[in-house]
Coordinates of C-alpha atoms in Angstrom, one line a residue:
M1 CA 173.6 153.3 230.9
Q2 CA 170.0 154.2 232.2
T3 CA 169.7 157.9 232.3
A4 CA 165.9 158.5 232.8
L5 CA 163.3 157.2 235.1
S6 CA 161.4 154.1 233.8
E7 CA 158.9 151.6 235.1
R8 CA 161.1 148.7 236.2
C9 CA 161.3 146.8 239.4
L10 CA 164.8 147.3 241.0
W11 CA 164.6 144.0 242.8
L12 CA 164.1 141.9 239.7
Q13 CA 167.0 143.7 238.0
T14 CA 169.4 143.2 240.9
S15 CA 168.5 139.8 242.3
T16 CA 171.5 137.5 242.8
E17 CA 169.1 134.5 242.9
E18 CA 168.8 133.8 239.2
P19 CA 165.4 133.2 237.6
F20 CA 164.4 129.7 236.8
Q21 CA 162.1 128.7 234.0
Y22 CA 159.6 126.4 235.6
P23 CA 157.3 124.6 233.0
S24 CA 153.6 125.3 232.5
L25 CA 151.1 122.6 233.4
G26 CA 149.9 120.8 230.3
H27 CA 148.5 117.5 231.7
H28 CA 146.7 116.0 234.7
E29 CA 148.6 115.4 237.8
E30 CA 148.0 113.8 241.3
A31 CA 149.3 115.4 244.5
T32 CA 148.6 115.3 248.2
V33 CA 148.4 119.1 248.3
C34 CA 148.0 121.7 245.5
V35 CA 149.1 125.2 246.3
V36 CA 147.7 128.0 244.2
G37 CA 150.0 131.0 244.1
G38 CA 153.8 131.2 243.8
G39 CA 154.5 134.1 246.2
I40 CA 156.1 133.9 249.6
T41 CA 153.1 132.3 251.3
G42 CA 152.6 129.7 248.6
L43 CA 156.3 128.9 248.3
S44 CA 156.8 128.7 252.1
T45 CA 153.9 126.3 252.3
A46 CA 155.3 124.2 249.5
L47 CA 158.8 124.3 251.0
H48 CA 157.6 123.2 254.5
L49 CA 155.4 120.5 253.0
A50 CA 158.3 119.2 250.9
E51 CA 160.5 119.1 254.1
K52 CA 157.9 116.7 255.5
G53 CA 157.9 114.5 252.4
I54 CA 154.4 115.5 251.4
K55 CA 153.8 115.4 247.6
T56 CA 153.0 119.0 246.6
T57 CA 152.2 120.7 243.3
L58 CA 152.3 124.5 243.1
L59 CA 150.6 126.5 240.4
E60 CA 151.6 130.1 239.6
A61 CA 149.7 132.2 237.0
G62 CA 152.8 134.2 236.0
D63 CA 156.5 133.8 236.7
I64 CA 158.2 133.6 240.1
P65 CA 157.9 136.2 241.4
S66 CA 155.4 138.3 239.5
G67 CA 153.3 139.9 242.3
G68 CA 153.9 141.7 245.5
S69 CA 156.3 139.1 246.8
G70 CA 159.0 140.5 244.5
R71 CA 157.8 144.1 244.5
N72 CA 157.6 145.1 248.2
V73 CA 160.0 147.3 250.2
G74 CA 161.9 144.3 251.5
L75 CA 161.4 145.0 255.2
V76 CA 161.6 142.0 257.4
N77 CA 159.3 143.5 260.1
A78 CA 158.0 141.9 263.3
G79 CA 154.3 142.0 264.1
L80 CA 151.5 143.6 262.2
W81 CA 151.2 147.2 261.1
I82 CA 149.2 148.2 264.1
P83 CA 150.7 148.1 267.6
P84 CA 150.2 145.1 269.9
D85 CA 147.5 146.5 272.1
D86 CA 145.4 147.4 269.0
I87 CA 145.8 143.8 267.8
V88 CA 144.4 142.6 271.1
A89 CA 141.5 145.1 270.9
A90 CA 140.7 143.9 267.3
L91 CA 141.1 140.1 267.9
G92 CA 140.5 139.6 271.6
A93 CA 143.1 138.8 274.3
E94 CA 143.9 135.2 273.4
K95 CA 144.0 135.5 269.6
G96 CA 145.7 138.9 269.8
E97 CA 148.5 137.8 272.0
R98 CA 149.0 134.7 269.9
A99 CA 149.4 136.9 266.8
N100 CA 151.8 139.2 268.7
T101 CA 153.9 136.2 269.7
V102 CA 154.0 134.3 266.4
L103 CA 154.5 137.4 264.2
G104 CA 157.0 138.9 266.7
G105 CA 159.2 135.9 266.0
A106 CA 158.6 135.9 262.3
P107 CA 161.8 137.8 261.3
A108 CA 163.9 135.1 263.0
K109 CA 162.0 132.5 260.9
V110 CA 162.8 134.4 257.7
F111 CA 166.5 134.7 258.6
E112 CA 166.7 131.0 259.6
T113 CA 165.2 130.0 256.3
I114 CA 167.7 132.2 254.4
E115 CA 170.6 130.6 256.2
R116 CA 169.4 127.1 256.0
Y117 CA 168.9 127.2 252.2
G118 CA 171.7 129.6 251.3
I119 CA 169.3 132.1 249.8
Q120 CA 171.3 135.0 248.2
C121 CA 168.9 137.9 249.0
D122 CA 171.3 140.5 250.5
P123 CA 169.8 140.2 254.0
T124 CA 170.6 142.7 256.8
R125 CA 169.9 142.1 260.5
E126 CA 170.4 145.5 261.9
G127 CA 166.7 146.1 262.6
T128 CA 164.2 148.5 261.2
L129 CA 163.4 152.1 262.2
H130 CA 159.9 153.4 262.7
L131 CA 160.2 157.2 262.2
G132 CA 158.2 159.8 264.1
H133 CA 157.7 162.5 261.4
N134 CA 156.3 165.0 263.9
A135 CA 155.5 165.5 267.6
K136 CA 152.3 163.4 267.4
G137 CA 154.3 160.7 265.6
G138 CA 156.8 160.7 268.4
Q139 CA 154.0 160.2 270.9
E140 CA 152.8 157.2 268.9
L141 CA 156.3 155.7 269.0
E142 CA 156.4 156.1 272.8
R143 CA 153.1 154.2 273.0
R144 CA 154.4 151.4 270.7
R145 CA 157.7 151.2 272.6
D146 CA 155.9 150.7 275.9
Q147 CA 153.6 148.1 274.5
L148 CA 156.5 146.2 272.8
Q149 CA 158.8 146.4 275.8
N150 CA 156.0 145.1 278.0
R151 CA 156.1 142.0 275.8
G152 CA 159.9 141.6 275.9
A153 CA 160.6 143.0 272.5
P154 CA 164.2 144.5 272.0
V155 CA 163.1 147.9 270.9
T156 CA 164.7 151.3 271.7
L157 CA 163.4 154.8 271.2
L158 CA 166.2 157.0 269.8
T159 CA 166.0 160.8 270.0
G160 CA 168.3 163.8 269.6
D161 CA 171.8 163.2 268.2
A162 CA 171.3 159.4 268.3
C163 CA 168.3 159.6 266.1
E164 CA 169.9 162.0 263.6
Q165 CA 173.0 159.8 263.4
I166 CA 171.1 156.6 262.7
T167 CA 168.7 158.1 260.2
G168 CA 170.9 160.7 258.6
T169 CA 168.4 163.5 258.8
A170 CA 167.6 166.3 261.3
K171 CA 164.0 166.3 260.2
I172 CA 163.2 163.1 262.2
K173 CA 163.1 163.7 266.0
A174 CA 162.4 160.2 267.2
A175 CA 162.9 156.7 265.8
L176 CA 161.9 153.4 267.2
L177 CA 164.6 150.8 266.5
D178 CA 163.4 147.2 266.4
K179 CA 166.4 144.8 266.6
R180 CA 164.3 141.8 265.6
A181 CA 163.9 143.0 262.1
G182 CA 166.0 143.7 259.0
T183 CA 165.9 144.0 255.2
L184 CA 166.3 141.8 252.1
N185 CA 165.8 141.8 248.3
P186 CA 162.3 140.3 248.2
C187 CA 162.6 139.1 244.6
A188 CA 165.7 137.1 245.5
Y189 CA 164.1 135.8 248.7
T190 CA 161.1 134.5 246.7
R191 CA 163.2 132.9 244.1
G192 CA 165.3 131.3 246.8
L193 CA 162.2 129.8 248.4
A194 CA 161.2 128.4 245.0
R195 CA 164.6 126.9 244.5
A196 CA 164.6 125.3 247.9
A197 CA 161.1 123.9 247.5
H198 CA 161.9 122.5 244.0
N199 CA 165.2 120.9 245.2
L200 CA 163.3 119.1 248.0
G201 CA 160.8 117.6 245.6
A202 CA 157.9 120.0 245.3
T203 CA 156.6 120.4 241.7
L204 CA 156.3 124.0 240.5
Y205 CA 154.5 125.2 237.4
C206 CA 154.4 128.8 236.1
Q207 CA 152.2 130.3 233.5
S208 CA 149.5 128.0 234.8
G209 CA 146.7 130.2 236.1
V210 CA 143.9 128.4 237.9
T211 CA 140.5 128.7 236.2
G212 CA 138.5 126.8 238.9
I213 CA 138.3 124.3 241.7
E214 CA 135.7 121.5 241.8
R215 CA 134.9 118.8 244.2
Q216 CA 135.8 115.3 243.0
G217 CA 134.6 112.7 245.6
D218 CA 136.5 113.5 248.8
R219 CA 139.3 115.3 246.9
W220 CA 139.6 118.5 244.9
R221 CA 140.4 119.0 241.2
V222 CA 142.2 122.3 240.5
L223 CA 141.8 123.3 236.8
T224 CA 144.1 125.3 234.6
H225 CA 143.7 126.2 230.9
N226 CA 145.8 123.2 229.8
G227 CA 145.8 120.8 232.7
S228 CA 144.6 119.9 236.2
V229 CA 145.7 118.7 239.6
T230 CA 143.7 116.4 241.8
A231 CA 144.7 116.7 245.5
D232 CA 143.5 115.9 249.0
K233 CA 144.1 119.5 250.2
V234 CA 144.3 122.9 248.4
V235 CA 146.0 126.0 249.7
I236 CA 145.0 129.3 248.1
A237 CA 147.9 131.8 248.5
T238 CA 146.9 134.5 246.0
N239 CA 146.4 137.3 248.5
A240 CA 146.3 140.8 246.9
Y241 CA 146.6 139.3 243.4
T242 CA 143.3 137.4 243.7
E243 CA 141.2 138.3 240.7
D244 CA 139.3 135.4 239.4
A245 CA 135.5 135.0 240.1
W246 CA 135.9 131.4 241.4
N247 CA 138.3 132.5 244.1
Q248 CA 136.4 133.4 247.3
V249 CA 139.5 135.0 248.8
R250 CA 138.7 138.2 246.9
K251 CA 135.8 138.8 249.2
H252 CA 138.0 139.0 252.3
F253 CA 140.2 142.0 251.5
F254 CA 140.3 145.2 249.4
I255 CA 143.2 146.2 247.2
G256 CA 145.7 148.9 248.0
H257 CA 148.9 149.8 246.2
Y258 CA 152.4 150.8 247.2
Y259 CA 154.8 152.6 244.8
Q260 CA 158.6 153.0 245.1
L261 CA 161.4 154.9 243.3
A262 CA 165.0 154.0 243.4
S263 CA 167.9 156.4 242.6
E264 CA 171.1 155.8 240.9
P265 CA 173.8 154.3 243.1
L266 CA 175.0 157.1 245.5
S267 CA 178.3 157.6 247.2
G268 CA 180.2 160.3 249.1
D269 CA 179.8 161.7 252.6
A270 CA 176.2 163.0 252.1
A271 CA 175.0 159.6 250.9
D272 CA 177.0 157.6 253.4
A273 CA 175.2 159.5 256.2
I274 CA 171.8 158.2 255.2
L275 CA 170.8 155.1 257.1
P276 CA 174.5 154.3 257.7
E277 CA 173.7 151.0 259.4
R278 CA 171.3 150.1 256.5
Q279 CA 168.2 149.7 258.6
G280 CA 165.0 149.9 256.6
A281 CA 162.7 152.7 257.7
W282 CA 158.9 153.5 257.7
D283 CA 157.1 156.4 259.2
T284 CA 154.1 157.5 261.2
R285 CA 152.6 159.6 258.5
T286 CA 148.8 159.4 257.8
V287 CA 149.9 157.9 254.4
L288 CA 152.8 155.7 255.3
S289 CA 156.2 156.2 253.5
S290 CA 159.4 154.2 253.5
I291 CA 163.1 154.9 253.2
R292 CA 165.9 152.4 252.7
R293 CA 169.2 151.8 250.8
D294 CA 170.1 148.8 248.7
K295 CA 173.4 146.9 248.6
E296 CA 174.7 149.3 245.9
G297 CA 173.9 152.5 247.8
R298 CA 170.7 153.5 246.0
L299 CA 168.2 155.5 247.9
L300 CA 164.7 154.0 247.8
L301 CA 161.6 156.1 248.6
G302 CA 158.1 154.7 248.7
S303 CA 154.6 155.4 249.8
L304 CA 151.1 154.0 249.8
G305 CA 149.3 154.6 246.5
K306 CA 149.4 153.6 242.9
G307 CA 152.3 154.8 240.8
E308 CA 151.3 152.9 237.7
G309 CA 149.5 155.2 235.3
K310 CA 150.8 158.4 236.8
P311 CA 153.2 160.6 234.8
L312 CA 156.9 159.8 235.6
S313 CA 157.4 163.6 236.0
Y314 CA 154.9 163.5 238.9
L315 CA 156.6 160.6 240.6
S316 CA 160.0 162.3 240.2
C317 CA 158.6 165.5 241.7
W318 CA 157.3 163.6 244.7
A319 CA 160.6 161.8 245.2
D320 CA 162.6 165.1 244.8
T321 CA 160.3 166.7 247.4
I322 CA 160.8 164.0 250.0
Q323 CA 164.5 163.7 249.3
N324 CA 165.1 167.4 249.6
H325 CA 163.1 167.5 252.8
Y326 CA 165.0 164.8 254.5
F327 CA 168.4 164.8 252.8
P328 CA 169.1 168.2 251.2
A329 CA 172.8 167.7 251.3
L330 CA 172.5 165.1 248.5
G331 CA 171.7 167.8 246.0
K332 CA 170.1 166.7 242.7
V333 CA 169.4 162.9 242.5
R334 CA 168.7 160.9 239.4
W335 CA 165.8 158.5 239.8
D336 CA 166.2 155.4 237.7
Y337 CA 163.5 152.9 238.7
T338 CA 159.8 153.0 239.7
W339 CA 157.4 150.2 240.3
T340 CA 154.1 149.5 242.1
G341 CA 152.9 146.4 244.0
K342 CA 149.5 145.5 245.5
I343 CA 148.6 145.2 249.2
A344 CA 145.7 143.2 250.6
F345 CA 144.0 145.5 253.2
T346 CA 141.4 144.7 255.8
P347 CA 139.4 147.3 257.7
D348 CA 140.8 146.2 261.1
H349 CA 144.4 145.8 259.7
T350 CA 144.6 142.1 260.7
L351 CA 145.0 139.1 258.6
R352 CA 142.5 136.3 257.6
L353 CA 143.2 132.6 257.8
F354 CA 140.2 130.5 256.9
E355 CA 138.7 127.5 255.1
P356 CA 136.5 128.5 252.2
A357 CA 135.4 124.8 252.0
P358 CA 136.5 121.6 253.7
G359 CA 140.0 120.7 252.7
I360 CA 140.8 124.2 251.3
L361 CA 142.9 126.7 253.2
A362 CA 143.3 130.4 252.4
A363 CA 145.2 133.4 253.7
T364 CA 144.9 137.1 253.0
G365 CA 144.9 140.6 254.5
Y366 CA 148.6 140.9 255.4
N367 CA 148.3 144.7 255.3
G368 CA 151.8 145.3 254.0
R369 CA 153.7 142.7 256.1
G370 CA 154.0 140.0 253.5
V371 CA 157.7 138.9 253.8
T372 CA 157.4 137.8 257.5
T373 CA 153.7 136.9 257.6
G374 CA 153.8 134.9 254.4
T375 CA 156.8 132.9 255.7
V376 CA 155.2 131.9 259.0
V377 CA 151.8 131.3 257.5
G378 CA 153.3 128.9 255.0
E379 CA 155.1 127.0 257.7
G380 CA 151.9 127.0 259.8
F381 CA 149.7 125.7 256.9
A382 CA 152.2 122.9 256.3
H383 CA 152.2 121.9 259.9
Y384 CA 148.4 122.0 260.1
I385 CA 148.0 119.9 257.0
A386 CA 150.5 117.3 258.3
S387 CA 149.2 117.2 261.9
G388 CA 145.9 118.9 262.3
D389 CA 147.6 121.4 264.7
D390 CA 147.2 125.1 263.8
S391 CA 149.4 126.4 266.7
L392 CA 152.2 127.6 264.4
L393 CA 149.8 130.0 262.7
P394 CA 149.4 133.6 263.9
L395 CA 145.7 132.9 264.3
P396 CA 143.5 129.8 264.4
I397 CA 141.7 128.8 261.3
S398 CA 138.3 130.5 261.4
Q399 CA 135.4 131.6 259.2
P400 CA 135.6 135.4 259.0
K401 CA 132.9 137.6 257.6
Q402 CA 133.3 138.8 254.1
I403 CA 134.1 142.5 253.7
K404 CA 131.2 144.6 252.6
A405 CA 131.6 147.5 250.1
R406 CA 135.1 146.5 249.0
P407 CA 135.1 148.9 246.0
L408 CA 134.3 151.8 248.2
W409 CA 137.1 151.0 250.7
R410 CA 139.5 150.7 247.8
C411 CA 138.4 154.0 246.2
A412 CA 138.5 155.9 249.5
Y413 CA 142.0 154.7 250.3
E414 CA 143.4 155.4 246.8
S415 CA 141.8 158.8 246.6
G416 CA 143.1 159.7 250.0
F417 CA 146.6 158.6 249.0
A418 CA 146.6 160.6 245.8
L419 CA 145.4 163.8 247.6
Y420 CA 148.1 163.4 250.2
H421 CA 150.9 163.0 247.7
A422 CA 149.7 166.0 245.7
G423 CA 149.9 168.0 248.9
Q424 CA 153.5 166.8 249.4
C425 CA 154.4 167.8 245.9
L426 CA 153.0 171.2 246.5
R427 CA 154.8 171.3 249.8
V428 CA 151.5 171.7 251.7
L429 CA 152.2 168.4 253.5
I430 CA 155.7 167.5 254.5

């Protein structure tokens, strides 16, 4: 039995969708579309192309999943991280409301996909909770509620006893319940997408990192160390895990991180009172945090920042501080798992959908909303490739400007996260 905190991803350990050993590419192959990246976006693209009978080959540098698609919090959230009026301010009225509408319906797309393909990913459809951690946070939730309700979203602002009952803590005075949303095991969801795409005829290769893309007549040749794929179209779905110099996607985001800790399975009255309806929760803190439970009753705490490389004792101290602040009745909790994933951030907190070159599509900048955004972007890419119509995408295909000073953005964010967490451990910030 595990008795001490170790760096392992809970979702990979508890996924009821079994891993499948997809082969590596060791030859040349022809396809109509080559998808680069085996996360949620790439697999959703491959799945929806396969549904249309379009010959698709997907290349993944690691296993499925190996990036953020299997390491995120597992929140099936609607919309983007910023509220809808801010999206309109950033993108303009037409594009902003399009993003609000498409991404507002994204959780339904996720749950429809789960049901259609029988994906065993422990989904819940009880909504998510946006927690106001102080009075200013409560005012922010009122602003979001009004904006969302003006667009017909089924959201309710809970306060007083109703808030304490649904969250399990007296420290939160207001919580915005969004009934469109829910939770899942992201590793299992990603594996389920791969299984469905494979069963419909998409060809999936793992351990087949792309080393370059070159023009070959009116087609594209995608190169790996031991093989290649020639295709009419290419979809680059590497998002926050874009590292190679050939990949222009890396110029359109800066990397952030998100770490999580999971406890031992918890039971008893004190544990049962925490998120009793199993909503996933995230808060209004300057450095966002999350709280949720898994199917076996574990408590999961997470926050923006990089956990990898930090002492396990430091991470345990942080988790103990947060748990004791919100849920002191639990007493001492044993933390068993910790892991970190990457996030693709953009300065305006909105995504990028673009064509680096004719016949190549790319997406990035999900800003922590990968489960839902990746699912609908994949469907939208497939529809666009098949018909030339980009209306299913949250935004039209464009040519966004590259982000300047990306290393400075990354350093500023990570330094701020680290200082904030240190303040929490010292109980200066709670």
